Short mmCIF file of C-alpha atoms in Angstrom, two decimals:
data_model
loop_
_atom_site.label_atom_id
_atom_site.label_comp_id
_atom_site.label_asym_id
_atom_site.label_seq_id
_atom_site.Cartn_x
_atom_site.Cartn_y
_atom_site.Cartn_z
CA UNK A 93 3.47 -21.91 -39.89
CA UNK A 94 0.54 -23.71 -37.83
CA UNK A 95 -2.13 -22.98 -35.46
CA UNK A 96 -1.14 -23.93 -32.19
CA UNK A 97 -2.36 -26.82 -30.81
CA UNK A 98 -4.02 -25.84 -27.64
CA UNK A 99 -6.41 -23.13 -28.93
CA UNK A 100 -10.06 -23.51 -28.00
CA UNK A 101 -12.92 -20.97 -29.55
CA UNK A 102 -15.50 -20.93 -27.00
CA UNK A 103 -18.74 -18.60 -26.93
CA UNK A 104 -18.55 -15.89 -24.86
CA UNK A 105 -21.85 -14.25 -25.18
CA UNK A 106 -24.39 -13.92 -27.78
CA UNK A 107 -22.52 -11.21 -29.95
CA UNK A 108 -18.76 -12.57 -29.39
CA UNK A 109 -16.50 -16.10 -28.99
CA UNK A 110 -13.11 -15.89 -28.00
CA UNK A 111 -9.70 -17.38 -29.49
CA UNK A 112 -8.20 -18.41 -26.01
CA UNK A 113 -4.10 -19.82 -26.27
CA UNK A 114 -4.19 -22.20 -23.42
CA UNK A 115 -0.42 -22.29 -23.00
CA UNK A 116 0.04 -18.60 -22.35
CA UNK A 117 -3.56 -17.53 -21.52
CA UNK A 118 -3.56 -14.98 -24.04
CA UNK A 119 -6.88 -14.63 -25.57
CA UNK A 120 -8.95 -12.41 -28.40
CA UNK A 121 -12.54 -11.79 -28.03
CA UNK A 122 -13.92 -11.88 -32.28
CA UNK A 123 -17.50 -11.21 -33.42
CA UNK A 124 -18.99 -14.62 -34.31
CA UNK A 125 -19.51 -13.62 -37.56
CA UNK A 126 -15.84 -13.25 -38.11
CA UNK A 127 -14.96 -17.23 -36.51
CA UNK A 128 -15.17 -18.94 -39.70
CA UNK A 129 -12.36 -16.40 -41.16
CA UNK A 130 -10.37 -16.36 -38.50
CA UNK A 131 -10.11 -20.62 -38.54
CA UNK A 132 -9.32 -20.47 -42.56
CA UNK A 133 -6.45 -18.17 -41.25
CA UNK A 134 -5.23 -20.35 -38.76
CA UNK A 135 -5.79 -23.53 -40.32
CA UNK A 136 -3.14 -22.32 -43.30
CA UNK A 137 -1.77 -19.33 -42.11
CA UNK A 138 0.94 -19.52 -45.08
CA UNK A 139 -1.58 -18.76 -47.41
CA UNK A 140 -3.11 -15.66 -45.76
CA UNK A 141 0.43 -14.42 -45.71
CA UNK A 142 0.33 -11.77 -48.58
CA UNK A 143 -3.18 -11.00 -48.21
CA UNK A 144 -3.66 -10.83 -44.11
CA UNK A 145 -0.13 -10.12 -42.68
CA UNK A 146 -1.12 -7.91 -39.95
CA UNK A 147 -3.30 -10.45 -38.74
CA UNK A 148 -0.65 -13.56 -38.94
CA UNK A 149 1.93 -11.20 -37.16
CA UNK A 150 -0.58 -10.39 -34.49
CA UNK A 151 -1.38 -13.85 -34.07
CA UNK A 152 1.83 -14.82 -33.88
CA UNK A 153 2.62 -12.55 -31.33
CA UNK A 154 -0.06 -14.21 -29.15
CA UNK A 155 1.26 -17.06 -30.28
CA UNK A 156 -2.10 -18.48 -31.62
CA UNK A 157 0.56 -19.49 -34.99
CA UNK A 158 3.66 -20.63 -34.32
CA UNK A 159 6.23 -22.38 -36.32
CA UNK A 160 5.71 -25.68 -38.05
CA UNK A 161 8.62 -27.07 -36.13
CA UNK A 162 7.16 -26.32 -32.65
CA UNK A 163 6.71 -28.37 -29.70
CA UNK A 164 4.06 -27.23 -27.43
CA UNK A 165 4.10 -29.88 -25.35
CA UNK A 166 7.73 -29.60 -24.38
CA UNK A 167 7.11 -25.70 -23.90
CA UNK A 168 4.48 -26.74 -21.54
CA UNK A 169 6.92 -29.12 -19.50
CA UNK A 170 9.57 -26.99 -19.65
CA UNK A 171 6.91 -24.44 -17.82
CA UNK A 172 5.79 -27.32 -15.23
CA UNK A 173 9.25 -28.18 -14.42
CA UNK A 174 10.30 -24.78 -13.69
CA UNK A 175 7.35 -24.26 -11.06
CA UNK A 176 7.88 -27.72 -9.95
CA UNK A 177 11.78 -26.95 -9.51
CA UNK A 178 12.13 -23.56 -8.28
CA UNK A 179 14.14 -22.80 -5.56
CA UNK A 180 11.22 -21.17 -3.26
CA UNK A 181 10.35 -23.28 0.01
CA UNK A 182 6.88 -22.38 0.93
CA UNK A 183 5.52 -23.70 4.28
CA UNK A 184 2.01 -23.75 5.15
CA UNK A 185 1.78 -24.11 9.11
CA UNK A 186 -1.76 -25.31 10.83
CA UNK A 187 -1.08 -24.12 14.36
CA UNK A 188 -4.98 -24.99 15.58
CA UNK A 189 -8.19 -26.61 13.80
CA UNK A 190 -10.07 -24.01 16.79
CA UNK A 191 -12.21 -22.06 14.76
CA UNK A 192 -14.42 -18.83 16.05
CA UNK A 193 -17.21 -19.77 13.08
CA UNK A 194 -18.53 -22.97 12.39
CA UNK A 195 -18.84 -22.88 8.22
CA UNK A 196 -21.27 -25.33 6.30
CA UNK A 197 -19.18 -26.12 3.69
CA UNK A 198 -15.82 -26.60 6.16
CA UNK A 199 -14.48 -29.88 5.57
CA UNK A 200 -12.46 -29.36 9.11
CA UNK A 201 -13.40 -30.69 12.30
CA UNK A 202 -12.99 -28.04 14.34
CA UNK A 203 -11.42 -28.86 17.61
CA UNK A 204 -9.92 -26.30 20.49
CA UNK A 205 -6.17 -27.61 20.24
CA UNK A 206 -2.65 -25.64 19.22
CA UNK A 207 0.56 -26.87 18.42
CA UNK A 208 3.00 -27.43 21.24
CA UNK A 209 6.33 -25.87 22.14
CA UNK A 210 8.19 -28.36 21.13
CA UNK A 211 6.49 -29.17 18.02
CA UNK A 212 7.06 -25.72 17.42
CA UNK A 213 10.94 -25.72 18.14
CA UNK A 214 10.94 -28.66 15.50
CA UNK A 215 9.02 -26.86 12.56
CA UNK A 216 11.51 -23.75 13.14
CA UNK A 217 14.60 -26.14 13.24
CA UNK A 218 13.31 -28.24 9.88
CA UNK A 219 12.29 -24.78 8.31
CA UNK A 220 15.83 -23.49 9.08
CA UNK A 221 17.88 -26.23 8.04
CA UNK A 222 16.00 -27.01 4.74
CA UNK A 223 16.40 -23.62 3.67
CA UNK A 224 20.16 -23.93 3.88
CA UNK A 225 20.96 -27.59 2.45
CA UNK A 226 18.65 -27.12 -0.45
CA UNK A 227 20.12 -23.75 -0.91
CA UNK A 228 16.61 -21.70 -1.08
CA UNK A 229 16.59 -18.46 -2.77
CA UNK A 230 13.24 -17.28 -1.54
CA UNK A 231 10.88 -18.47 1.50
CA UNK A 232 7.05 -18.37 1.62
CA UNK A 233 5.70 -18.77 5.27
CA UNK A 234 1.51 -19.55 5.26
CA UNK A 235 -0.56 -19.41 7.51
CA UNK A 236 -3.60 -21.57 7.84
CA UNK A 237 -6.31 -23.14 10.21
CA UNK A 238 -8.93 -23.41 11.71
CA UNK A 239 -8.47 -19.88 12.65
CA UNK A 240 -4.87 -19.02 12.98
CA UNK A 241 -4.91 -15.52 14.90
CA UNK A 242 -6.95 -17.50 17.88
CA UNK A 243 -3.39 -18.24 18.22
CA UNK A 244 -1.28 -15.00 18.25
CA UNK A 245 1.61 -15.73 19.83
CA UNK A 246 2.47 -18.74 18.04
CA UNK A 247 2.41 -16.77 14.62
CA UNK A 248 4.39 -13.81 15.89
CA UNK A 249 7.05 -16.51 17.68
CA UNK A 250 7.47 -19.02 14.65
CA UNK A 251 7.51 -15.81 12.10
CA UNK A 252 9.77 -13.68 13.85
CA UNK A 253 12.37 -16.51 14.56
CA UNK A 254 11.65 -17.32 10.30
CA UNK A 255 12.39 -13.72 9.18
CA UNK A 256 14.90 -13.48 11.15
CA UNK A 257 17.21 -16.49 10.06
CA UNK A 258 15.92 -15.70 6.29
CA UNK A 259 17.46 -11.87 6.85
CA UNK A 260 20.26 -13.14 7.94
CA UNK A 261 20.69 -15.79 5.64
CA UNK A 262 20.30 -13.30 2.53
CA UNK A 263 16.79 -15.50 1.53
CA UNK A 264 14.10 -13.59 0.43
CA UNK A 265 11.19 -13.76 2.95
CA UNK A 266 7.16 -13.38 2.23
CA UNK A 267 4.31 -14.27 4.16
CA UNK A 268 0.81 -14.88 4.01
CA UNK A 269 -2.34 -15.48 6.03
CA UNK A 270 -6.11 -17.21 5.31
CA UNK A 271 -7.92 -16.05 8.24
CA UNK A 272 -11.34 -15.01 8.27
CA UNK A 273 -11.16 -12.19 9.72
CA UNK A 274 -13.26 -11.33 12.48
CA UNK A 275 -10.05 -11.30 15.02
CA UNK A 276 -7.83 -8.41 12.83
CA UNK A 277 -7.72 -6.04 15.60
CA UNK A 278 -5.62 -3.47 16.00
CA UNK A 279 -3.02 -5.36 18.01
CA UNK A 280 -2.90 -8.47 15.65
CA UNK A 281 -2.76 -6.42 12.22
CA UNK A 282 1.02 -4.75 13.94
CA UNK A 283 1.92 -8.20 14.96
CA UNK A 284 1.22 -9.38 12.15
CA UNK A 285 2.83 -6.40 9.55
CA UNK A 286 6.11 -6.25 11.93
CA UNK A 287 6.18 -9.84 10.92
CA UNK A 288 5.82 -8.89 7.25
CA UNK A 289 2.93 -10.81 6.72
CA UNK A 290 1.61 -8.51 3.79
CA UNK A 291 -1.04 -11.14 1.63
CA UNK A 292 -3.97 -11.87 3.11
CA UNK A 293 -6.93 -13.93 2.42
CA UNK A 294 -10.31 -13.32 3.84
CA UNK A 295 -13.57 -14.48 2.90
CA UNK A 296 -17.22 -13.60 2.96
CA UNK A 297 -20.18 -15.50 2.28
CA UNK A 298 -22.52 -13.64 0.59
CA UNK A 299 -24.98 -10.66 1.40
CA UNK A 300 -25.10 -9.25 4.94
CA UNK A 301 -28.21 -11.50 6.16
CA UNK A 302 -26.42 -14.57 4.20
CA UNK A 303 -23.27 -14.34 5.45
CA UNK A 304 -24.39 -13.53 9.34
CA UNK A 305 -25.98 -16.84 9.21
CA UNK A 306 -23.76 -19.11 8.40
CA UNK A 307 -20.39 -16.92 10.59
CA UNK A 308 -21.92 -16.23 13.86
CA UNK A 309 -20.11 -16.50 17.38
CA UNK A 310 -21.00 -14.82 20.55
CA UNK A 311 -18.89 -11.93 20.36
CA UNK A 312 -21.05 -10.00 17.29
CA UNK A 313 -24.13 -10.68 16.12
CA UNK A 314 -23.39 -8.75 12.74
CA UNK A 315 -20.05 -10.80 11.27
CA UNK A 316 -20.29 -9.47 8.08
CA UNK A 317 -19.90 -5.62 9.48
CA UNK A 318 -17.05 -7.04 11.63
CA UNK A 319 -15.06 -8.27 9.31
CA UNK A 320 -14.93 -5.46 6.44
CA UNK A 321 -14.75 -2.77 8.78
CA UNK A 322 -11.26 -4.61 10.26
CA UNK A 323 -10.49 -5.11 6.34
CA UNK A 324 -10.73 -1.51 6.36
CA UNK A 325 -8.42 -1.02 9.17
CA UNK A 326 -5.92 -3.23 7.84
CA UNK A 327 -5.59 -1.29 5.41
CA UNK A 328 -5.09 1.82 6.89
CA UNK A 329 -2.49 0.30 9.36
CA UNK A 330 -0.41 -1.53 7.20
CA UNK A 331 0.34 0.40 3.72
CA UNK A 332 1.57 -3.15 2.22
CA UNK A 333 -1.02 -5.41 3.17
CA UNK A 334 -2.60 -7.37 -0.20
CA UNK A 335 -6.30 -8.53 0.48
CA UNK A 336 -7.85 -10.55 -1.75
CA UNK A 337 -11.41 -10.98 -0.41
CA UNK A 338 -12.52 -14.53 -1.55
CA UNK A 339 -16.65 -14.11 -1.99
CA UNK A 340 -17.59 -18.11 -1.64
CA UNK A 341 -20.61 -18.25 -3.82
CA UNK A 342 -23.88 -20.49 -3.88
CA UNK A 343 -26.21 -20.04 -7.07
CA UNK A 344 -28.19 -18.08 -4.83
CA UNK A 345 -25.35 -15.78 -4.19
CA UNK A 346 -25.21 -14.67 -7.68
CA UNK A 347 -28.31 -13.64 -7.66
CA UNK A 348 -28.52 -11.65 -4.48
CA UNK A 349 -29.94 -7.78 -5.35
CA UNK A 350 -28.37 -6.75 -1.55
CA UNK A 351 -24.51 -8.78 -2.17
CA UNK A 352 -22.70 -5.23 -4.23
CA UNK A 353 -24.27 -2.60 -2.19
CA UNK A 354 -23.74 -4.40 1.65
CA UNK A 355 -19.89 -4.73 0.78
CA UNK A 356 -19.66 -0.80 -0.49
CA UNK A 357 -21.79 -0.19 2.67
CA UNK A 358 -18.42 -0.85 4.93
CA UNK A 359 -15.68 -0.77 2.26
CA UNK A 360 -15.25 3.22 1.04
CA UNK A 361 -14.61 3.55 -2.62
CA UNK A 362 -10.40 5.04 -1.71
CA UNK A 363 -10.07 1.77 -0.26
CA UNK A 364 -11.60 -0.89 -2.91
CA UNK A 365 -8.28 -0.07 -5.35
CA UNK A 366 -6.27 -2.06 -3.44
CA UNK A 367 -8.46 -5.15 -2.62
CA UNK A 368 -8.97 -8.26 -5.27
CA UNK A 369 -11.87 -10.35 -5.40
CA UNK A 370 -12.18 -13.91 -5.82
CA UNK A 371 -15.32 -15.24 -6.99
CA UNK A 372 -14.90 -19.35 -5.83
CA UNK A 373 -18.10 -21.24 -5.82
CA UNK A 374 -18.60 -23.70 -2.59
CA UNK A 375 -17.35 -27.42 -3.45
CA UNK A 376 -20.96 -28.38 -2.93
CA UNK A 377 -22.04 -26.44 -5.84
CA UNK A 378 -21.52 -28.11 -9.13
CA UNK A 379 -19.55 -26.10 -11.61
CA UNK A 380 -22.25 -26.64 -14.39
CA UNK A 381 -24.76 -25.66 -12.59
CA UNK A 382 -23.06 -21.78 -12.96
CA UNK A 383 -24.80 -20.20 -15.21
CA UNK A 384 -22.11 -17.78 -16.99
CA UNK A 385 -24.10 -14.60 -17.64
CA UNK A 386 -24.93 -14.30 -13.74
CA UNK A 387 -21.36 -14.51 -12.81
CA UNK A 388 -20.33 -11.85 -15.38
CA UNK A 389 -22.84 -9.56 -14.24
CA UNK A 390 -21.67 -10.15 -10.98
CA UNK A 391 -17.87 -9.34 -11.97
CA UNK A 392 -19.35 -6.36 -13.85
CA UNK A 393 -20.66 -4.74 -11.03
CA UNK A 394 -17.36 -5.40 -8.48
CA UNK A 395 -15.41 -3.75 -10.92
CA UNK A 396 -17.67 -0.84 -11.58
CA UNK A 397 -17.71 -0.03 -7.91
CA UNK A 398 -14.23 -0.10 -8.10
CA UNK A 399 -12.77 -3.22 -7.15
CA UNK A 400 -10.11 -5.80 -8.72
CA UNK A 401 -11.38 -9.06 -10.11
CA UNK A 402 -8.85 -12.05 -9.32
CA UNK A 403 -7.47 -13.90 -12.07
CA UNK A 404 -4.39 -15.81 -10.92
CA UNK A 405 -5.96 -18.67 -9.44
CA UNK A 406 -8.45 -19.91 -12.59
CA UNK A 407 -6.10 -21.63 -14.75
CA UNK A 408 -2.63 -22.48 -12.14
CA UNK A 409 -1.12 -25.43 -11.02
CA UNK A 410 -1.05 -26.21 -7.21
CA UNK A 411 1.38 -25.61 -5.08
CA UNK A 412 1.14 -28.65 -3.45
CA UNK A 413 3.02 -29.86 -6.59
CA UNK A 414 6.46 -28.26 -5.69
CA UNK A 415 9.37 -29.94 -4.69
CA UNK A 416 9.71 -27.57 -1.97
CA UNK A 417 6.37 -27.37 -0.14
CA UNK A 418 5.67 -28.56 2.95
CA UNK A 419 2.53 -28.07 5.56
CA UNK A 420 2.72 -28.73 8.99
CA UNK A 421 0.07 -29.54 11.34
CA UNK A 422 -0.55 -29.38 15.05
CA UNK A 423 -0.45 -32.70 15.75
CA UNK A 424 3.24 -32.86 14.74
CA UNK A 425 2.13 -34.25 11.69
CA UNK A 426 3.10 -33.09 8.05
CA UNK A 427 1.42 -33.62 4.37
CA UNK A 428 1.47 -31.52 1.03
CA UNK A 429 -2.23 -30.98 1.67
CA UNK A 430 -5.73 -30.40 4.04
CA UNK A 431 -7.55 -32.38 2.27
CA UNK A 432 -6.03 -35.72 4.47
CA UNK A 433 -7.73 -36.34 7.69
CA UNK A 434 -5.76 -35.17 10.54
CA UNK A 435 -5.56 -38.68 11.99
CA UNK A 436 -3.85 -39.68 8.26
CA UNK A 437 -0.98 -37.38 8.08
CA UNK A 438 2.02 -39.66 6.21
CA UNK A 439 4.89 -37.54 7.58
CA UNK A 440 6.60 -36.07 10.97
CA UNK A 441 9.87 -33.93 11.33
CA UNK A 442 12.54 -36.43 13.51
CA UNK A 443 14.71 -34.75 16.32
CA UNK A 444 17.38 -34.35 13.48
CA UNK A 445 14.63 -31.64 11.76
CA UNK A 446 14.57 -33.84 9.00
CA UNK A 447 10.71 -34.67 8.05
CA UNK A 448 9.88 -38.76 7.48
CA UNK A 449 7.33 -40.04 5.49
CA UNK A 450 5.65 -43.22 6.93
CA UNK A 451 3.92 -43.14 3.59
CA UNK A 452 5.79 -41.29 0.94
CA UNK A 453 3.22 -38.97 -0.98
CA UNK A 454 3.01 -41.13 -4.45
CA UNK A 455 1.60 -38.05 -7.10
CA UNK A 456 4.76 -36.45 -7.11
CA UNK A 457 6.82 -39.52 -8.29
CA UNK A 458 4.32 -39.45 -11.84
CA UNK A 459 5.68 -37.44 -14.72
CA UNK A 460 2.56 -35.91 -16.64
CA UNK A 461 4.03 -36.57 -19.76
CA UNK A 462 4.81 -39.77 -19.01
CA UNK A 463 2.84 -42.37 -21.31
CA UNK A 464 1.51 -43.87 -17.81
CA UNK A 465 -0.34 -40.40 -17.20
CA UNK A 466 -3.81 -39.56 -19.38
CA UNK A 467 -2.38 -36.11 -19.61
CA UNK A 468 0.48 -36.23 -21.43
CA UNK A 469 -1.16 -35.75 -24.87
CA UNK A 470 -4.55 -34.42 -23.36
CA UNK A 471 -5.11 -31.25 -25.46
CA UNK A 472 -6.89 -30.27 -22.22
CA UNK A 473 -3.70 -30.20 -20.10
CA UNK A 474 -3.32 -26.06 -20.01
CA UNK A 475 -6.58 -25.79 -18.43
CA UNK A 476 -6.43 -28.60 -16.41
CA UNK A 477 -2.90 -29.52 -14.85
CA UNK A 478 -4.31 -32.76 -14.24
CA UNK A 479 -6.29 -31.32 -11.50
CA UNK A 480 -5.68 -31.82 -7.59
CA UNK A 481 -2.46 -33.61 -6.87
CA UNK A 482 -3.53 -35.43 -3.46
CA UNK A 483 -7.38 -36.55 -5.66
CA UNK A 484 -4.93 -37.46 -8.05
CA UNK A 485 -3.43 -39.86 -5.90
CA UNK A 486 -7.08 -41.92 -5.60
CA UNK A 487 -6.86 -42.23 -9.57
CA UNK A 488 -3.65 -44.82 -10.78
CA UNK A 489 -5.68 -48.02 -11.93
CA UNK A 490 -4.35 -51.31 -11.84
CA UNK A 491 -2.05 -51.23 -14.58
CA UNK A 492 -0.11 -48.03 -11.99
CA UNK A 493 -1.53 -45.37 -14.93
CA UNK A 494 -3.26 -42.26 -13.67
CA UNK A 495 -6.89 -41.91 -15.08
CA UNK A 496 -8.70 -38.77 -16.21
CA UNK A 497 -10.39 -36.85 -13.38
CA UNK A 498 -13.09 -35.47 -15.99
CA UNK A 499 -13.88 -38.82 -16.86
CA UNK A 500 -13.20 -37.31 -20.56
CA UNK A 501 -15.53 -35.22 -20.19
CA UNK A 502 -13.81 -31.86 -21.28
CA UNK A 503 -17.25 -29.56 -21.47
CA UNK A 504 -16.45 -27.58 -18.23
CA UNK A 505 -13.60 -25.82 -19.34
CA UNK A 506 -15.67 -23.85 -21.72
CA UNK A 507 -17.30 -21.97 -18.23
CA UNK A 508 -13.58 -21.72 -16.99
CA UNK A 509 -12.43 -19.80 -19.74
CA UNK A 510 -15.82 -17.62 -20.09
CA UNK A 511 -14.94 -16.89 -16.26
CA UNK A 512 -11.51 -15.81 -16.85
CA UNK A 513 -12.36 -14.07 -20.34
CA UNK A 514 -14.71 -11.68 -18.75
CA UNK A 515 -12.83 -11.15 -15.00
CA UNK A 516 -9.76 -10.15 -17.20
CA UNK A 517 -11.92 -7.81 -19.67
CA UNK A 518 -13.96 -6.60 -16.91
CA UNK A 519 -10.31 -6.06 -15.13
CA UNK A 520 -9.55 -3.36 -18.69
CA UNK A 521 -12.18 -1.46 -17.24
CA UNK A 522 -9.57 -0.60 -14.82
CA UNK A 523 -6.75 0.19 -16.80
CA UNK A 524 -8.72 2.28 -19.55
CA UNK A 525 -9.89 4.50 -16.31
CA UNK A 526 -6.13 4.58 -15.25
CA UNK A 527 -5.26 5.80 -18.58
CA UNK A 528 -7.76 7.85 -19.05
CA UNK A 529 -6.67 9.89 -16.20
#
């Protein structure tokens, strides 16, 4: 037996480090007086056998030991490929870049244009026709924007027409939306549930004062109240809806005194159960510039008051990095990603509703384990995934290899897997209460 090779012991406070497995994000938190005993362990585990056996069974079952013949690595492409491979089509359509707010940190320029009918008629005939020839199991619809519900009609046409070819078809059918929103009325949350999109996204920007300047239009002058109180109804009008409530953070945001008590203001405590939180700094903000202990206070407090902390999107790989994943723009134009101008989009469907690539996306051709990738041996990989698949793109050299985003600099992992440590401890809170009752 052997300690496997992508274990990292990182600090968590000033009392406690954790044993984190970065292959199945399992994870032990240990008094740090009790570190150096656990590493003699691990380091010969055989040894320890007779005299700590509960302890080598337990970390076996977390897999923190495994056998001396086994291959991480390959159990970490093996769990790439299968993402990469699955047979799930997920679509993210961009029927505007019209937006009612006007964000700092957007990277958008927002503009008041909406997809066509004909462009329209194409994305449903591509949709349709991919699903069958690559003989889809399951099909993810996403919406995305700009705003996408200053454009109502186009969601309920293009998702109707979906569901109903995918309930025909016998292919599983989910969908999602990223609004922000301040346009859930009544009318759109039915359009939108009859059209069985349950998961929703929705972000706030901080406090009340924060947030209402930096979303303002001229139909409220208090954003913030507008857009929990239609959270709120959302809820109560469709019994399946999934928020997660993204909180974009600034280092001031962290330390706002007025953040906890102006979302509890609108959101009653019955509701907060069935509402996640994502705490995602700003992309202006640099990630070592979060100071841990605010941020865990922070997650502290959401889950005291009763609300979820999300955890799935910490350590993941992108999307974008399927085989079957698509997103389609306005313009007519298709990409894997946003983050190209709209005026650069490499792809368009033909009248066949087969999509062309003037410039075939290049990261997806790269194996990761390839020799000609940095990653392939990285210990670093788990928490990494070689980061964002379209950046990735700006980083083959000359000799065609793809170069490390961190510039080997591996430091900031060690806040990543503080973050997740304490969202998914914080998270027990939950399920001890549960329990308990």
């Amino acid at each position: 037996m052997r300690a496997n090779k992508y274990l990292y012991i990182v600090p968590l406070d000033s009392y406690n480090s954790v044993i984190f497995n970065g292959v199945n994000k399992e994870f032990i938190k240990i008094d740090k007086d009790k570190i150096d005993s656990c590493l003699q362990i691990l380091q010969t585990p055989d040894s320890f056998m007779n005299s700590h056996k509960s302890i080598i069974e337990y970390f076996k079952t977390l897999e923190f030991i495994v056998d001396n013949d086994s291959d991480e690595r390959a159990v970490l492409k093996d769990i790439r490929n299968r993402f990469i491979r699955s047979k799930e089509y997920k679509t993210t359509i961009v029927p505007t870049y019209e937006c009612n707010y006007n964000c700092w940190y957007c990277i958008q320029k927002h503009e008041p244009v909406k997809i066509d009918n004909e462009k329209i008629r194409l994305i449903i005939k591509h949709i349709k026709k991919y699903i069958i020839e690559n003989n889809i199991d399951f099909y993810v619809l996403s919406w995305f924007g700009g705003e996408p519900l200053t454009q109502p009609e186009i969601i309920d046409w293009i998702s109707s027409e979906l569901f109903s070819f995918c309930n025909a078809n016998g292919v599983d059918y989910s969908a999602g939306i990223t609004t922000n929103g301040a346009l859930l009325n009544d009318e759109n949350i039915k359009m939108l549930a009859r059209n069985k999109v349950h998961y929703y996204q929705i972000a706030i920007d901080g406090d009340e004062k924060v947030h209402n300047l930096n979303k303002h239009d001229n139909h409220s002058d208090n954003s913030f109240a507008l857009i929990l109180n239609n959270i709120v109804e959302l809820l109560k009008l469709n019994q399946k809806a999934e928020v997660v409530l993204r909180l974009n953070y600034t280092l001031a945001t962290l330390k706002s005194s007025n953040l906890l008590n102006d979302i509890c203001e609108y959101i009653p405590i019955e509701d907060r159960c069935r509402i996640k939180v994502d705490l995602q700094k700003v992309w202006q903000i640099k990630e070592e510039k979060v100071k841990i202990e605010e941020l865990r206070t922070l997650q502290e407090k959401l889950v005291d008051a009763g609300f979820e902390l999300c955890t799935e999107h910490v350590f993941s790989m992108c999307y974008v990095e399927k085989e079957h994943y698509n997103m389609f723009f306005y313009n007519g134009g298709v990409e894997k990603c946003d983050k190209r101008p709209i005026d650069k989009l490499r792809g368009y469907i033909n009248t066949n509703g087969d999509i062309v690539w003037k410039e075939k996306p290049i990261f997806q051709e790269y194996d990761l384990f390839d020799k000609n990738c940095i990653c392939s041996d990285c210990l670093y990989y788990p928490l990494c995934y070689c980061g964002c698949p379209i950046v990735r793109e700006d980083r083959i050299n000359e000799n065609n290899k793809v170069t490390c985003g961190h510039c080997s600099d591996y430091s900031i992992f060690e806040n990543r897997i503080q973050d997740y440590c304490w969202r998914v401890l914080n998270n027990s809170k939950i399920l001890k209460e549960e329990k308990a009752v």
